[in-house]
Coordinates of C-alpha atoms in Angstrom, one line a residue:
M1 CA 24.1 3.7 -19.5
S2 CA 21.0 4.9 -21.6
H3 CA 18.2 2.1 -22.4
P4 CA 15.7 2.1 -25.1
A5 CA 12.5 3.7 -24.0
L6 CA 9.2 2.2 -24.0
K7 CA 6.7 3.4 -26.6
R8 CA 3.9 5.8 -25.7
E9 CA 0.7 4.1 -27.1
M10 CA -1.8 5.2 -24.3
G11 CA -4.1 8.1 -24.4
L12 CA -6.5 9.2 -21.8
G13 CA -9.3 6.6 -22.4
G14 CA -6.7 3.6 -22.3
A15 CA -5.3 5.4 -19.0
I16 CA -8.7 5.5 -17.5
V17 CA -9.6 1.8 -18.4
T18 CA -6.0 0.6 -16.7
G19 CA -6.9 2.5 -13.6
L20 CA -10.3 1.1 -13.4
G21 CA -9.3 -2.4 -14.5
S22 CA -6.4 -2.3 -11.6
I23 CA -9.2 -1.2 -9.0
L24 CA -12.6 -2.8 -9.7
G25 CA -11.7 -6.4 -8.7
T26 CA -10.5 -7.5 -5.5
G27 CA -11.5 -4.4 -3.9
A28 CA -15.1 -4.6 -4.7
F29 CA -15.4 -8.5 -4.7
V30 CA -13.1 -9.1 -1.8
A31 CA -12.1 -6.1 0.2
I32 CA -15.2 -4.6 0.8
G33 CA -16.9 -8.1 1.7
V34 CA -14.0 -8.8 4.2
A35 CA -14.0 -5.5 5.6
S36 CA -17.9 -5.9 6.5
G37 CA -17.2 -9.0 7.8
N38 CA -14.6 -7.5 10.4
W39 CA -16.1 -4.2 11.1
G40 CA -19.8 -4.1 9.9
D41 CA -21.4 -0.8 10.3
A42 CA -18.1 1.2 10.1
V43 CA -17.3 0.4 6.3
L44 CA -20.3 2.6 5.5
L45 CA -18.1 5.7 6.2
A46 CA -14.6 3.9 5.6
V47 CA -15.4 3.5 1.9
P48 CA -15.8 7.0 1.0
L49 CA -13.1 8.2 3.3
A50 CA -10.5 5.8 2.0
G51 CA -11.4 7.0 -1.2
L52 CA -10.5 10.6 -0.1
V53 CA -7.1 9.7 1.4
A54 CA -6.6 7.7 -1.9
M55 CA -7.6 11.1 -3.8
F56 CA -4.9 12.9 -1.8
N57 CA -2.2 10.4 -2.9
G58 CA -3.3 10.1 -6.2
L59 CA -2.8 14.0 -7.1
S60 CA 0.5 13.5 -5.3
S61 CA 1.4 10.5 -7.8
A62 CA -0.2 12.5 -10.8
H63 CA 1.8 15.6 -10.1
L64 CA 4.9 13.5 -10.0
A65 CA 4.2 11.6 -13.0
G66 CA 4.0 15.0 -15.1
R67 CA 7.3 15.9 -13.8
F68 CA 9.3 12.5 -14.4
P69 CA 7.3 11.0 -17.2
V70 CA 9.2 7.6 -17.2
A71 CA 8.4 3.9 -16.3
G72 CA 8.8 2.9 -12.4
G73 CA 6.3 5.3 -10.5
T74 CA 7.4 6.4 -6.9
Y75 CA 10.7 4.1 -7.2
E76 CA 11.9 6.8 -10.0
Y77 CA 10.2 9.8 -8.1
G78 CA 11.7 8.9 -4.7
Y79 CA 15.3 8.5 -6.8
Q80 CA 14.9 12.0 -8.6
A81 CA 13.5 14.2 -5.7
L82 CA 14.5 12.3 -2.6
G83 CA 17.6 10.3 -3.3
P84 CA 18.7 6.6 -4.0
F85 CA 17.9 5.5 -0.4
W86 CA 14.2 6.7 -0.6
G87 CA 14.1 5.7 -4.4
F88 CA 15.0 1.9 -3.6
T89 CA 12.9 1.8 -0.6
A90 CA 9.7 2.8 -2.6
G91 CA 10.6 0.6 -5.3
W92 CA 11.0 -2.5 -3.0
L93 CA 7.9 -1.6 -1.3
F94 CA 6.1 -1.4 -4.5
L95 CA 7.3 -5.0 -5.4
L96 CA 6.4 -6.2 -1.8
A97 CA 2.6 -4.7 -1.7
K98 CA 1.6 -5.4 -5.3
T99 CA 3.1 -9.0 -5.5
A100 CA 0.6 -9.6 -2.4
S101 CA -2.1 -7.7 -4.1
A102 CA -1.7 -9.7 -7.2
A103 CA -1.8 -13.1 -5.2
S104 CA -4.9 -11.9 -3.8
A105 CA -6.4 -11.2 -6.9
A106 CA -5.4 -14.8 -8.3
L107 CA -7.1 -16.5 -5.3
G108 CA -10.0 -14.2 -5.9
V109 CA -10.5 -15.7 -9.3
A110 CA -9.9 -19.3 -7.7
L111 CA -12.6 -18.3 -5.3
Y112 CA -15.5 -17.2 -7.5
L113 CA -14.8 -19.8 -10.2
G114 CA -16.2 -22.3 -7.7
I115 CA -14.3 -25.4 -9.2
D116 CA -14.0 -28.4 -7.0
L117 CA -10.2 -28.1 -7.2
D118 CA -7.6 -26.7 -5.0
R119 CA -7.9 -23.1 -5.5
R120 CA -3.9 -22.7 -5.4
F121 CA -3.3 -24.6 -8.8
I122 CA -6.3 -22.4 -10.2
A123 CA -4.8 -19.2 -8.6
I124 CA -1.3 -20.3 -10.5
G125 CA -3.2 -21.2 -13.7
S126 CA -4.7 -17.5 -13.7
V127 CA -1.4 -16.0 -13.1
V128 CA 0.1 -18.1 -16.2
V129 CA -2.9 -16.9 -18.5
V130 CA -2.5 -13.5 -17.7
T131 CA 1.2 -13.2 -17.9
V132 CA 0.9 -14.7 -21.4
L133 CA -1.3 -11.5 -22.2
V134 CA 0.8 -9.1 -20.5
L135 CA 3.7 -10.4 -22.7
A136 CA 1.3 -9.8 -26.2
G137 CA 2.2 -6.2 -25.6
L138 CA 0.9 -2.8 -24.1
R139 CA -2.0 -2.1 -27.2
R140 CA -3.5 -6.0 -26.7
T141 CA -3.4 -5.7 -23.1
T142 CA -5.5 -2.3 -23.3
V143 CA -8.1 -4.1 -25.4
V144 CA -8.4 -7.0 -23.1
N145 CA -8.7 -4.5 -20.4
L146 CA -11.7 -2.5 -21.8
A147 CA -13.7 -5.7 -22.4
L148 CA -13.0 -6.9 -18.6
V149 CA -13.7 -3.5 -17.1
V150 CA -17.1 -3.4 -19.0
L151 CA -18.1 -7.0 -17.8
T152 CA -16.9 -6.1 -14.2
I153 CA -18.8 -2.7 -13.8
T154 CA -22.0 -4.8 -15.6
A155 CA -21.6 -7.3 -12.5
L156 CA -21.2 -4.7 -9.7
L157 CA -24.1 -2.8 -10.9
T158 CA -25.9 -6.2 -10.8
F159 CA -25.0 -6.9 -7.6
S160 CA -25.7 -3.6 -6.2
L161 CA -29.3 -3.0 -7.5
S162 CA -30.5 -6.6 -7.0
G163 CA -29.5 -6.0 -3.2
L164 CA -31.1 -2.4 -3.0
A165 CA -34.2 -3.6 -4.9
G166 CA -34.9 -7.0 -3.0
S167 CA -34.3 -6.3 0.4
T168 CA -34.6 -3.8 3.3
M169 CA -31.4 -1.5 4.6
P170 CA -30.5 -2.7 8.0
P171 CA -30.5 0.3 10.7
I172 CA -26.9 1.3 11.5
D173 CA -25.8 1.0 15.0
P174 CA -23.7 4.0 16.0
G175 CA -22.1 2.1 19.0
A176 CA -20.3 -0.1 16.3
I177 CA -18.5 2.9 14.8
D178 CA -15.6 3.7 17.0
A179 CA -11.8 4.2 16.4
G180 CA -11.2 0.7 16.8
S181 CA -13.2 -0.5 14.0
F182 CA -13.5 2.8 11.9
L183 CA -9.6 3.2 11.2
P184 CA -8.5 -0.2 10.7
A185 CA -11.3 -0.4 8.0
I186 CA -9.9 2.8 6.3
A187 CA -6.3 1.5 6.4
F188 CA -7.8 -2.1 4.9
L189 CA -9.8 -0.3 2.4
F190 CA -7.4 2.1 1.1
V191 CA -5.5 -0.6 -0.8
A192 CA -8.8 -1.2 -2.6
Y193 CA -8.4 2.3 -4.3
T194 CA -4.8 2.1 -5.3
G195 CA -5.1 0.7 -8.8
Y196 CA -4.7 4.4 -10.0
G197 CA -1.0 4.2 -9.2
R198 CA -0.8 1.7 -12.4
I199 CA -1.3 4.8 -14.8
A200 CA 1.5 6.6 -13.0
T201 CA 4.1 3.5 -13.4
L202 CA 3.2 3.5 -17.0
G203 CA 4.4 7.3 -17.4
E204 CA 6.6 6.4 -20.1
E205 CA 3.9 4.9 -22.3
V206 CA 1.3 7.6 -22.0
H207 CA 0.8 10.3 -24.2
R208 CA 1.1 14.0 -22.8
P209 CA 1.5 12.5 -19.3
G210 CA 1.5 15.9 -17.6
H211 CA -1.9 16.3 -18.9
T212 CA -3.3 12.8 -19.1
I213 CA -2.3 11.1 -16.0
P214 CA -3.8 13.8 -13.4
R215 CA -7.2 13.5 -15.5
A216 CA -7.1 9.9 -15.7
V217 CA -6.4 9.5 -11.8
L218 CA -9.4 11.7 -11.1
V219 CA -11.7 10.1 -13.2
T220 CA -10.7 6.5 -12.1
L221 CA -10.9 7.3 -8.2
A222 CA -14.2 9.3 -8.6
V223 CA -15.9 6.2 -10.5
A224 CA -14.6 3.6 -8.0
I225 CA -15.8 5.7 -4.9
V226 CA -19.4 5.8 -6.3
I227 CA -19.3 2.0 -7.2
Y228 CA -17.7 0.9 -3.9
G229 CA -20.4 2.9 -2.3
L230 CA -22.9 1.0 -4.3
V231 CA -21.4 -2.3 -3.5
E232 CA -21.5 -1.8 0.1
L233 CA -25.4 -0.6 0.1
G234 CA -26.2 -3.5 -2.1
G235 CA -24.6 -5.9 0.1
R236 CA -25.7 -4.5 3.4
S237 CA -29.3 -4.5 2.1
A238 CA -29.1 -8.2 1.0
G239 CA -27.0 -9.8 3.9
G240 CA -26.9 -7.3 6.7
S241 CA -24.1 -5.0 7.8
N242 CA -21.7 -8.0 8.2
W243 CA -22.7 -9.2 4.5
G244 CA -19.2 -10.4 3.7
A245 CA -18.2 -12.5 6.6
G246 CA -18.7 -15.7 4.9
L247 CA -15.8 -14.9 2.4
I248 CA -13.2 -16.1 5.0
E249 CA -15.2 -19.7 4.8
G250 CA -15.2 -19.5 1.0
E251 CA -18.8 -18.1 0.5
T252 CA -19.0 -15.2 -2.1
P253 CA -21.2 -11.8 -2.4
A254 CA -22.7 -13.7 -5.5
D255 CA -24.5 -15.9 -3.1
L256 CA -26.5 -13.0 -2.0
V257 CA -28.0 -12.5 -5.2
P258 CA -30.9 -14.2 -6.5
G259 CA -31.7 -16.4 -9.5
P260 CA -29.9 -16.2 -12.6
W261 CA -28.2 -12.8 -11.5
S262 CA -25.9 -14.6 -9.2
T263 CA -24.2 -16.3 -12.3
M264 CA -23.8 -13.2 -13.9
V265 CA -22.1 -11.6 -10.8
S266 CA -19.9 -14.5 -10.3
I267 CA -18.7 -14.2 -14.0
G268 CA -18.2 -10.7 -13.7
A269 CA -16.2 -11.2 -10.2
V270 CA -13.7 -13.5 -12.2
T271 CA -13.2 -11.1 -14.9
A272 CA -12.6 -8.4 -12.3
M273 CA -10.1 -10.5 -10.7
L274 CA -8.5 -11.0 -14.1
G275 CA -8.6 -7.7 -14.7
V276 CA -6.6 -6.5 -11.6
L277 CA -4.1 -9.3 -11.9
L278 CA -3.4 -8.5 -15.4
N279 CA -3.0 -4.7 -14.6
L280 CA -0.8 -5.5 -11.3
V281 CA 1.5 -7.9 -13.4
L282 CA 1.8 -5.1 -15.8
G283 CA 2.7 -2.4 -13.2
L284 CA 5.0 -4.7 -11.4
S285 CA 6.9 -5.6 -14.6
R286 CA 7.7 -1.7 -15.2
V287 CA 8.9 -1.4 -11.6
W288 CA 11.3 -4.4 -12.1
L289 CA 12.2 -2.9 -15.5
A290 CA 13.0 0.6 -13.8
M291 CA 15.2 -0.9 -11.0
G292 CA 17.0 -3.1 -13.5
R293 CA 17.9 0.2 -15.5
R294 CA 19.3 1.9 -12.2
L295 CA 21.2 -1.5 -11.5
D296 CA 19.4 -2.0 -8.2
M297 CA 18.2 -5.3 -9.7
P298 CA 19.9 -7.4 -12.3
Q299 CA 20.4 -5.3 -15.4
G300 CA 18.9 -8.0 -17.7
L301 CA 15.3 -6.9 -16.3
A302 CA 15.9 -3.7 -18.3
R303 CA 16.0 -5.5 -21.8
L304 CA 13.2 -4.8 -24.4
D305 CA 12.5 -7.3 -27.1
A306 CA 11.9 -6.3 -30.8
R307 CA 8.5 -5.1 -30.1
S308 CA 9.8 -2.9 -27.0
V309 CA 8.1 -5.4 -24.6
P310 CA 10.3 -6.2 -21.3
V311 CA 9.7 -9.8 -21.5
T312 CA 12.2 -10.7 -18.7
A313 CA 10.6 -8.2 -16.1
I314 CA 7.1 -9.6 -17.0
V315 CA 8.3 -13.1 -16.0
T316 CA 10.3 -12.0 -13.0
S317 CA 6.9 -10.2 -11.9
A318 CA 4.8 -13.3 -12.3
V319 CA 7.0 -15.8 -10.3
P320 CA 6.7 -14.6 -6.7
V321 CA 3.0 -13.8 -7.4
A322 CA 2.3 -17.5 -8.3
G323 CA 4.7 -18.6 -5.1
L324 CA 2.7 -16.5 -2.8
T325 CA -0.9 -17.9 -4.0
L326 CA 0.6 -21.0 -2.4
L327 CA -0.3 -19.4 1.1
G328 CA -4.1 -19.7 -0.1
D329 CA -5.0 -16.7 2.5
I330 CA -6.5 -14.0 0.6
S331 CA -7.2 -11.7 3.9
L332 CA -3.4 -12.1 5.1
A333 CA -2.2 -11.2 1.7
W334 CA -4.4 -8.2 1.5
S335 CA -3.5 -7.0 5.0
F336 CA 0.3 -7.3 4.3
S337 CA -0.4 -5.4 0.9
A338 CA -2.0 -2.5 2.9
F339 CA 0.9 -2.2 5.1
S340 CA 3.5 -2.1 2.3
V341 CA 1.5 0.3 0.2
L342 CA 0.7 2.9 2.8
L343 CA 4.5 3.5 3.2
Y344 CA 4.8 3.3 -0.2
Y345 CA 2.4 6.3 -0.6
G346 CA 3.9 8.0 2.3
I347 CA 7.4 8.4 0.3
T348 CA 5.1 9.3 -2.9
N349 CA 3.8 12.5 -0.6
L350 CA 7.2 13.1 0.6
A351 CA 8.8 13.5 -3.1
A352 CA 5.9 15.8 -3.9
L353 CA 6.5 18.0 -1.2
R354 CA 10.2 18.1 -1.8
L355 CA 9.1 19.8 -5.3
D356 CA 6.4 21.8 -3.7
R357 CA 6.0 22.2 0.2
R358 CA 2.9 24.1 -0.4
R359 CA 1.0 21.3 -1.7
L360 CA -2.0 20.7 0.7
T361 CA -3.0 17.3 -0.8
G362 CA 0.6 16.3 -0.4
W363 CA 0.7 17.0 3.4
L364 CA -2.7 15.4 3.9
G365 CA -1.7 12.2 2.1
L366 CA 1.6 11.9 4.0
A367 CA -0.2 12.4 7.5
S368 CA -3.1 9.9 6.6
C369 CA -0.6 7.3 5.2
L370 CA 1.6 7.3 8.0
F371 CA -1.2 7.8 10.5
L372 CA -3.4 4.6 9.0
S373 CA -0.2 2.2 8.9
F374 CA -0.4 1.9 12.8
F375 CA -3.8 0.4 12.5
V376 CA -2.5 -2.6 10.5
P377 CA -2.0 -5.9 12.6
I378 CA 1.1 -6.1 14.8
E379 CA 2.3 -9.3 13.0
V380 CA 1.9 -7.7 9.5
W381 CA 4.3 -4.7 10.7
L382 CA 6.6 -7.2 12.1
T383 CA 6.6 -9.3 8.8
G384 CA 6.7 -6.1 6.5
A385 CA 9.6 -4.5 8.5
G386 CA 11.6 -7.8 8.4
L387 CA 11.0 -7.7 4.5
I388 CA 12.0 -4.0 4.0
A389 CA 15.2 -4.7 5.9
I390 CA 16.2 -7.7 3.8
G391 CA 15.7 -5.3 0.8
L392 CA 17.8 -2.6 2.3
L393 CA 20.5 -5.4 3.0
W394 CA 20.3 -6.1 -0.7
K395 CA 20.9 -2.7 -1.6
S396 CA 23.8 -2.3 0.8
Q397 CA 25.6 -5.3 -0.4
H398 CA 24.9 -5.5 -4.0
R399 CA 25.3 -3.3 -7.1
V400 CA 24.6 -5.6 -9.8

């Protein structure tokens, strides 16, 4: 059965803005701080190396998006290059990973707002606001994204430069950088870069996808690596090698910034989290849409309204995100996302290698994803394996 196609309304600039809006939020204002609190000096090397791993995977995603320019990302690539089992598994992993990431972003909004109210209620409210924006259509979403990205980059540069200008960089302790800290930090921070995947999941809505998507992915990741490096250096200068340790107790990096700049950083952090949440709901809805088209999920998810907006898929994306925020634990949600997304991009690389076994970046991306997945906490592994089994059980028993 054929389905109406989404409109191609996004050019190179819009794709880059979407990628940056998806990346520069929880990665900069939560993940790097939490990583520094857990692994200290190891984060200095983990930030660029996690970006390099993301680059390998991003090139595989871009290659596949050019070959299969439809909504759904690796869900579609897996189906077309590897078969139904791999396609469904990739789609299910994406839904698990990005629902957890979106919940982290919503809780991040509540953290930085600092309102004396249960954070879970604020997080749910932010999910509702973002869902209404996404329902307004892709063109309006891109305009909002641009404004959020500008505010976010301004806040990140303020945080980084104020930290570098006002304090002395602490010395590095070589003994603190070992496999037990270095590799888990890379696995944890890899997720901070994977917002480039939103560009690929919107492949059906991008002009000249084979030309636009690879360029957008490369630019997005290059900018993110530089900005994340500055954030780590600025935070380190202002608060020491474990500068983000207070995030677990409710402190924020904005507390390290002196005077009025702290308010600017807090405002920028809120806009950054909203931007990530916006793009995650956007990307999740396209995967729900694609799975509805293939009848792996209820067919109603594939319906478009008169404006070519997948209303049912968007609302379906938002509901589990709001539900997951009730756990109230940013670090746990992020770790679970890391596990799921590493396996997801493992399938991405398998699909790229199926099309061309000579792609060195595909082999490097596959090896790094599988290797790093073993440095995720065991309780996250067990939970993730159980949820993957539930998805495959659904697949085996339902053809809706």
